[in-house]
Short mmCIF file of C-alpha atoms in Angstrom, two decimals:
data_model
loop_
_atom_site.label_atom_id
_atom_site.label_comp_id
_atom_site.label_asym_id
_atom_site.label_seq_id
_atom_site.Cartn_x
_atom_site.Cartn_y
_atom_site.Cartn_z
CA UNK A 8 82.52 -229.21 -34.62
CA UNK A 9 86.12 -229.98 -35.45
CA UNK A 10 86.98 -231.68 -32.31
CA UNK A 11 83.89 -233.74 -32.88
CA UNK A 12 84.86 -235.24 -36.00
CA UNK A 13 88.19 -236.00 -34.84
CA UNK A 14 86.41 -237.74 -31.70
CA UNK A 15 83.82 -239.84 -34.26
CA UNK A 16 86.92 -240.81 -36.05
CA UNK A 17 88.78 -241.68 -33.33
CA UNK A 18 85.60 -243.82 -31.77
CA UNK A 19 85.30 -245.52 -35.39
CA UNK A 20 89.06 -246.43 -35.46
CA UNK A 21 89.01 -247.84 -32.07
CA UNK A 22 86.12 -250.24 -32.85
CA UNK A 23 88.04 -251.67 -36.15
CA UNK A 24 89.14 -254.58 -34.07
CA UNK A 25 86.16 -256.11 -33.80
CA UNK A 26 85.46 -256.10 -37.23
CA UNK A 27 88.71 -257.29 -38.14
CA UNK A 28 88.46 -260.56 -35.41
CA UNK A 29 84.74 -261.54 -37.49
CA UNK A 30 86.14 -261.48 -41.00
CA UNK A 31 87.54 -264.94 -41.87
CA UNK A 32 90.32 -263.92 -44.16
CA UNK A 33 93.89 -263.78 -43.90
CA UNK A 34 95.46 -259.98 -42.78
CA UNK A 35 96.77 -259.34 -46.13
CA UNK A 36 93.36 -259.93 -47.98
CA UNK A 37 91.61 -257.81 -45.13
CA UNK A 38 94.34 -254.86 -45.70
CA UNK A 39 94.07 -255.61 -49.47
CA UNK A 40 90.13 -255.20 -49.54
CA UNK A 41 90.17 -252.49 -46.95
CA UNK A 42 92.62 -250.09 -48.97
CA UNK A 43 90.73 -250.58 -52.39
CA UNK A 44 87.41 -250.30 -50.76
CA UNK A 45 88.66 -246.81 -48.79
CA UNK A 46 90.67 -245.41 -51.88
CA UNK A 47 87.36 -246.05 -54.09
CA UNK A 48 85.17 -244.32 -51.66
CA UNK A 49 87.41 -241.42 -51.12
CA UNK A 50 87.65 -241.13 -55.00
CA UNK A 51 83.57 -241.43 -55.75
CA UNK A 52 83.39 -238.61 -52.47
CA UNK A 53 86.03 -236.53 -54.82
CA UNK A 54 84.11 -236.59 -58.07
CA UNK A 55 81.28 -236.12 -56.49
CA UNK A 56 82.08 -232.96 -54.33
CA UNK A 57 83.68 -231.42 -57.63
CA UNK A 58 80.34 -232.28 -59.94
CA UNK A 59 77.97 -230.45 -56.97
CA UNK A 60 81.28 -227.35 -56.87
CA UNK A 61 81.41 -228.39 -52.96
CA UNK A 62 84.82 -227.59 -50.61
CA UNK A 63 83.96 -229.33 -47.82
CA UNK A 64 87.94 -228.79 -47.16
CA UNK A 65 88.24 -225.17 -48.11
CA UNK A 66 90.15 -225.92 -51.16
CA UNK A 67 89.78 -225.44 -54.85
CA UNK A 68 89.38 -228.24 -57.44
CA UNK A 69 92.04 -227.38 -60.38
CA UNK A 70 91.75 -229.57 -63.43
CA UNK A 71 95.34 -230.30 -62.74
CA UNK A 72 95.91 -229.97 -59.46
CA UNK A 73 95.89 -233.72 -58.28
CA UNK A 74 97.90 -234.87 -60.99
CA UNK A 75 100.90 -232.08 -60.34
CA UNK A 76 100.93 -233.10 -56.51
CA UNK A 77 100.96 -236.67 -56.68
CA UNK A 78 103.98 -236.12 -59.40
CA UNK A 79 106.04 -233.72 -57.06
CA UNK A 80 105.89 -236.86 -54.51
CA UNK A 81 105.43 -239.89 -55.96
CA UNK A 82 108.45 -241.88 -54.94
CA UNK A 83 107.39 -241.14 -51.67
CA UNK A 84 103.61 -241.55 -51.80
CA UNK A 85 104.44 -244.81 -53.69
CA UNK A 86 106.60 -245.87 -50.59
CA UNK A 87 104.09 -244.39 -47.52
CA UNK A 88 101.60 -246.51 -49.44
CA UNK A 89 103.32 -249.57 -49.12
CA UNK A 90 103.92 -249.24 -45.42
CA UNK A 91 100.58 -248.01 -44.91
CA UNK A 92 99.37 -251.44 -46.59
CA UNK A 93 102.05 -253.73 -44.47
CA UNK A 94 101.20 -251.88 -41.22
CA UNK A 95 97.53 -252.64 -41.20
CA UNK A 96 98.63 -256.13 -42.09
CA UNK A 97 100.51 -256.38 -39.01
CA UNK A 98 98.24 -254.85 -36.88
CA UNK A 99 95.50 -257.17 -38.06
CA UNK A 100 97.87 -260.03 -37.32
CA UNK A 101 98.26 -258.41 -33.97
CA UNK A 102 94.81 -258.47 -33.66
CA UNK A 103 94.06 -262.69 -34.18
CA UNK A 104 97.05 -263.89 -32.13
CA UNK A 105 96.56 -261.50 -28.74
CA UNK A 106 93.47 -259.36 -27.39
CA UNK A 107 92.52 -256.30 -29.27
CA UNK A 108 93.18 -254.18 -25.97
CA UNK A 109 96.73 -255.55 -25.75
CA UNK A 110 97.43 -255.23 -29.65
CA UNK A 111 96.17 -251.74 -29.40
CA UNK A 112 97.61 -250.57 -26.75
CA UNK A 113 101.30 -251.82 -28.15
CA UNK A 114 100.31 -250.53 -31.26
CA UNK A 115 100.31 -246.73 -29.62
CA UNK A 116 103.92 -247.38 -29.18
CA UNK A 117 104.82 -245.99 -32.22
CA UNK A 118 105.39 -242.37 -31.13
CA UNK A 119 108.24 -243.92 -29.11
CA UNK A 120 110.34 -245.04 -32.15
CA UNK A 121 109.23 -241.57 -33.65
CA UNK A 122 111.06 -240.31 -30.62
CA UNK A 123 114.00 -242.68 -30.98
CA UNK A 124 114.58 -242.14 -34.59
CA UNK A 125 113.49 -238.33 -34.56
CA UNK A 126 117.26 -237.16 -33.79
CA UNK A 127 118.71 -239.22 -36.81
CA UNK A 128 115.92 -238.43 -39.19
CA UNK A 129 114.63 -234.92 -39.10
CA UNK A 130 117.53 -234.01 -36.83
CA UNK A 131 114.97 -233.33 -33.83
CA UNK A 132 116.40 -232.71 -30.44
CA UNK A 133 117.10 -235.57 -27.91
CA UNK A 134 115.50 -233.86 -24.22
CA UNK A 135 115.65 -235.67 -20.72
CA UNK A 136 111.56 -235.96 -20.81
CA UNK A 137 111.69 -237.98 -24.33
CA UNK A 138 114.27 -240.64 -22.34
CA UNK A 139 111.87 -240.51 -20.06
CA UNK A 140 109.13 -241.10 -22.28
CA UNK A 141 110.87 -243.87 -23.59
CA UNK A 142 112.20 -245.46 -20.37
CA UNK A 143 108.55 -245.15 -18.96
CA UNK A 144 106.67 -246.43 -22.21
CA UNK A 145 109.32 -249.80 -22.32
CA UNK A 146 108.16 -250.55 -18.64
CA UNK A 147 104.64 -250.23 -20.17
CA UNK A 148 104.98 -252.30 -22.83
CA UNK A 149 106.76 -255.47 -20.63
CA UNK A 150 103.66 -255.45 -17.98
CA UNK A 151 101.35 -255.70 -21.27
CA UNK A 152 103.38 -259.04 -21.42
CA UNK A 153 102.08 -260.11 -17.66
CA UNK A 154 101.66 -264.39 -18.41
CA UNK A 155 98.87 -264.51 -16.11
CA UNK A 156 97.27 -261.90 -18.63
CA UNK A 157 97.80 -264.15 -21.81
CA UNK A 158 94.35 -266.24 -20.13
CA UNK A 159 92.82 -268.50 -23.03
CA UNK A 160 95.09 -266.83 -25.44
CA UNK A 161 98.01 -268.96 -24.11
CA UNK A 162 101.12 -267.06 -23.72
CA UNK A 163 103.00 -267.85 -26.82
CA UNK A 164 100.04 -266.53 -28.75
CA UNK A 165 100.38 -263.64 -26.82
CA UNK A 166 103.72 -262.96 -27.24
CA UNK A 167 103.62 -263.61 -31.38
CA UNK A 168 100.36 -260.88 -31.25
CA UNK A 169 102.62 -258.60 -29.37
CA UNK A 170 105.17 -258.49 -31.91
CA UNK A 171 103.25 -257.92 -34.57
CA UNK A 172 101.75 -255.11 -33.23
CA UNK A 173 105.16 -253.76 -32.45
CA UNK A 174 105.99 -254.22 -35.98
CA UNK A 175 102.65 -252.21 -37.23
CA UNK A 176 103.94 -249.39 -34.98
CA UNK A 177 107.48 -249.63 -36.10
CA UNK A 178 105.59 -249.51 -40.10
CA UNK A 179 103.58 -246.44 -38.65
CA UNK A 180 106.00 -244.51 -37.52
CA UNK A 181 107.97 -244.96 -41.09
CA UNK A 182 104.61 -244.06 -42.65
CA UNK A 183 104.68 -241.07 -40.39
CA UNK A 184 108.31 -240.05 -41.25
CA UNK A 185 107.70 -239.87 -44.80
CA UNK A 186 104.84 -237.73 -44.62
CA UNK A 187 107.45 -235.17 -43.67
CA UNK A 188 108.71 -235.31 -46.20
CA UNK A 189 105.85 -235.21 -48.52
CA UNK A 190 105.19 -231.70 -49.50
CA UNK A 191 102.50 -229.15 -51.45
CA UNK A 192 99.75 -231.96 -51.31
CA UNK A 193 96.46 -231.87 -49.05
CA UNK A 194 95.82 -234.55 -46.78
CA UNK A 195 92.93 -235.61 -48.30
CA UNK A 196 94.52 -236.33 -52.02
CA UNK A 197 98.18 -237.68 -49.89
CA UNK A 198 95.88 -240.32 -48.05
CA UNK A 199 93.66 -241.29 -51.40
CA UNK A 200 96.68 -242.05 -53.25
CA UNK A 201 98.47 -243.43 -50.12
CA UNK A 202 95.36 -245.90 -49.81
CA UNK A 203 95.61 -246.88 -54.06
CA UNK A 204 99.35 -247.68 -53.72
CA UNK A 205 98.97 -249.63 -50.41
CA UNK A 206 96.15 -251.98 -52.75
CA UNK A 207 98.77 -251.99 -55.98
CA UNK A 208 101.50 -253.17 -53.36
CA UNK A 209 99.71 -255.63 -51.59
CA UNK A 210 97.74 -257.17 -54.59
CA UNK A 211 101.05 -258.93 -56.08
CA UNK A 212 101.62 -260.64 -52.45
CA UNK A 213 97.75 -261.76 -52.32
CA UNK A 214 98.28 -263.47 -55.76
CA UNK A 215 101.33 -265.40 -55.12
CA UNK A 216 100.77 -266.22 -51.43
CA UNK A 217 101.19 -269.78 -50.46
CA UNK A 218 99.82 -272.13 -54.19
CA UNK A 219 101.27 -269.28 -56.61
CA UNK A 220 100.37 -268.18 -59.98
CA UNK A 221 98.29 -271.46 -60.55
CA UNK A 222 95.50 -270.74 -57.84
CA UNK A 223 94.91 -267.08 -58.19
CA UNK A 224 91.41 -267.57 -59.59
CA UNK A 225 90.56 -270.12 -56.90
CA UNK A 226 91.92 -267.40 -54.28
CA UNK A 227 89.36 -264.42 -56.08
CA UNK A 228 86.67 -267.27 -56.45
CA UNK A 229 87.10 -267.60 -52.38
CA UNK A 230 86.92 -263.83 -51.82
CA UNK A 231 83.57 -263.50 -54.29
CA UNK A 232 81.79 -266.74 -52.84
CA UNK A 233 82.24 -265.05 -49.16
CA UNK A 234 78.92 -264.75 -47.03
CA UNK A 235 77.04 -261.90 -46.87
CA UNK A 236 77.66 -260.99 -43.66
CA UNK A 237 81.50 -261.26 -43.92
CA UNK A 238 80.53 -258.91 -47.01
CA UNK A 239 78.63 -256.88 -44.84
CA UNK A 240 82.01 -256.22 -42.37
CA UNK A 241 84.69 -255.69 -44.62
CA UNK A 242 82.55 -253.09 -46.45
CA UNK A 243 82.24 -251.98 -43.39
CA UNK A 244 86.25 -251.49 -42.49
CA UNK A 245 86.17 -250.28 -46.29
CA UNK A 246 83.90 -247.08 -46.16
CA UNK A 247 83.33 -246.24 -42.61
CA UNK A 248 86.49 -247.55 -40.66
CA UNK A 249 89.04 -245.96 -43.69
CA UNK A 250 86.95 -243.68 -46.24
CA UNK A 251 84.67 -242.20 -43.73
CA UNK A 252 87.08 -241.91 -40.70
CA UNK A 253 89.81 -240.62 -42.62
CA UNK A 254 87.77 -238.31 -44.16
CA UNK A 255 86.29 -236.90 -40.91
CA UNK A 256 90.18 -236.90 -39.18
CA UNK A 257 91.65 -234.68 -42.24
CA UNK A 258 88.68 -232.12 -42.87
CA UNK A 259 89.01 -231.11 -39.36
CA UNK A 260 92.59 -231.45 -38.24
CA UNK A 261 93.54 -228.96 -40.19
CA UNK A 262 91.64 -226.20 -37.88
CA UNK A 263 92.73 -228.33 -34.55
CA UNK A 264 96.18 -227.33 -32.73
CA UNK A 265 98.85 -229.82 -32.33
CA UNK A 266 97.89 -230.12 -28.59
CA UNK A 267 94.39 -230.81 -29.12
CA UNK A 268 94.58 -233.06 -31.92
CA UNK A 269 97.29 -235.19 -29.79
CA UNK A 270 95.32 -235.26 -27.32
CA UNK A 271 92.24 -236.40 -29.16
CA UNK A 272 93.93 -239.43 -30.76
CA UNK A 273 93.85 -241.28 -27.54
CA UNK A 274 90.74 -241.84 -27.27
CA UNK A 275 91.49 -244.69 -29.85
CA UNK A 276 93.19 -246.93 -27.90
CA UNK A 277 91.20 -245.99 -25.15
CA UNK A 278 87.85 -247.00 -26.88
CA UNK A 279 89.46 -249.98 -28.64
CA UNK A 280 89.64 -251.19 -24.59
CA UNK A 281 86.17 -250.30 -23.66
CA UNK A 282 84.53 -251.49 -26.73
CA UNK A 283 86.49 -254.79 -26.40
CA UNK A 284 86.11 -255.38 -23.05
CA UNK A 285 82.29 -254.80 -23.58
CA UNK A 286 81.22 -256.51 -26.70
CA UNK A 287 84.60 -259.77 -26.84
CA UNK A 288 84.27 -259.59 -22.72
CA UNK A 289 88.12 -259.17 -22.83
CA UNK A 290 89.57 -258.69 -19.51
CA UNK A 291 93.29 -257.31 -18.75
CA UNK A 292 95.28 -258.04 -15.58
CA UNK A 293 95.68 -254.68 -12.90
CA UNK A 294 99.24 -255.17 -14.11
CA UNK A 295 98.60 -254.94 -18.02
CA UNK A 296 95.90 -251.91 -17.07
CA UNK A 297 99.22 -249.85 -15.65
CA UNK A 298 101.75 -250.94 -18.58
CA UNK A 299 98.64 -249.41 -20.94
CA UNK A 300 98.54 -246.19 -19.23
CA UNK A 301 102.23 -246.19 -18.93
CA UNK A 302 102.78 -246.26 -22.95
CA UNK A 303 99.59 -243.62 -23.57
CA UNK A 304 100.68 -241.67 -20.94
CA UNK A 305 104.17 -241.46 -21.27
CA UNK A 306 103.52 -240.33 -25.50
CA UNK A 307 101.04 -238.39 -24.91
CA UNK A 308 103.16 -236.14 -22.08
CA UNK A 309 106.33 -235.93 -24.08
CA UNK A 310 104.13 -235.28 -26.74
CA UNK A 311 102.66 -232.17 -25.06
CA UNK A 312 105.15 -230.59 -23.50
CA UNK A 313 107.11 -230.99 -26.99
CA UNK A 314 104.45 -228.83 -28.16
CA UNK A 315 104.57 -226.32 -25.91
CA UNK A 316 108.54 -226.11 -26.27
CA UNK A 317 107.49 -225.18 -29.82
CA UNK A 318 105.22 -222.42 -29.71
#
């Protein structure tokens, strides 16, 4: 049951692409709406588990529990928030300028700066397989560049989509870092606060964007006049593709091994490909098909065997 929850999850998180490429807003309002959206439906899900005395999570509800947690940590929830917020704005951006397979697929190399920066921040051992990892995973990454695979994109486009998925994964892995370091606090109340500071962050940049001060009720009059379908998607992205997912991914990863759950979490990227090959008819070179599996693969491996060096 666990492993299928982390597999809906995954499924849900590889399909946010095309959402994201249907709603016509900027990245920053998408992230904006997406993290209050998420952080109020993990908040009604809390109140309402507590009023019906549920634990779908196997833990109690203490009048002050939440409150003494998110104290203990919240320089750093504050923080993980923010880059939460700025990575899904990159990512987004990643998403409008190249294909959602390539974007994706770039975006998964953010267990490779883990690896990089591992030694200097958590004072992990460097091994011959993680140089590996990395050598194999950079090879990857420049035959996702193929020109003949930018197509109607153009390559320039291509290129800017790249980097800002590479700058999503380099947030990520920050975001990732930090949780480290974040301590005596489920997963469940670290992500609903993560997902209420990553909205306070980003609100200030959505109301001085571009006009300033002066437009900011011409910029909420936009969002509120929006079409109901475009309504219909970001609501979407809101509850399922954040609340929902998230929800699913934490209740059961606690109960998952390291291996499994590792292993699991490709089948993101790998249904972010299928879904947008089959529903935006996106199509990737044979030589941008190898630098994909060269960046999954080479993570997921050093990944794995990391794992096993552990227990």
């Amino acid at each position: 049951m666990n492993k299928l929850k982390v597999l809906l999850a995954m499924l849900l998180f590889g399909s946010i692409g095309l959402f994201i490429r249907n709603i016509p807003l900027s990245s920053i309002n998408i992230a904006f709406l997406r993290a209050v959206i998420g952080s109020l439906f993990l908040f009604i899900y809390s109140v309402s588990r507590r009023k019906f005395k549920k634990s779908g999570e196997g833990e109690s509800y203490k009048p002050y529990a939440f409150k003494g947690e998110v104290k203990n940590n919240i320089k750093l929830l504050i923080i993980s928030g923010m880059l939460l917020g700025f990575n899904w704005v990159f990512l987004f951006q990643g998403f409008k300028h190249t294909t959602i397979s390539n974007a994706t697929l770039v975006y998964y190399f953010a267990p490779v700066f883990i690896i990089i920066a591992s030694p200097i921040v958590i004072k992990e051992s460097f091994s011959k397989i993680k140089a590996i990892s990395i050598f194999t995973a950079v090879i990857g990454l420049f035959l996702i560049l193929d020109i003949k695979g930018a197509g109607e994109i153009g390559y320039l486009s291509n290129i800017k989509g790249i980097a800002f998925a590479l700058l999503a994964a380099v947030f990520y892995a920050s975001v990732v870092f930090i949780n480290k370091f974040i301590i005596n606090i489920s997963d469940y109340r670290r992500t609903l606060f993560q997902l209420t500071s990553a909205a306070a962050v980003l609100f200030p940049f959505i109301l001085f964007q571009k006009e300033g001060y002066a437009s900011i009720i011409l910029k909420f009059k936009h969002i509120l006049t929006l079409d109901l379908n475009t309504w219909v998607l970001i609501i979407i992205v809101g509850i399922v593709h954040t609340g929902l997912s998230y929800l699913l991914y934490f209740s059961a990863l606690k109960d998952l091994n390291a291996q499994s759950a590792a292993i699991l979490s490709y089948i993101d990227p790998i249904s972010a490909v299928v879904f947008a090959s089959i529903f935006l008819k996106e199509k990737m070179t044979l030589l941008q098909l190898i630098g994909g599996i060269l960046i999954l693969g080479s993570t997921l491996f050093s990944e794995i065997i990391t794992d096993k060096a552990r227990t």
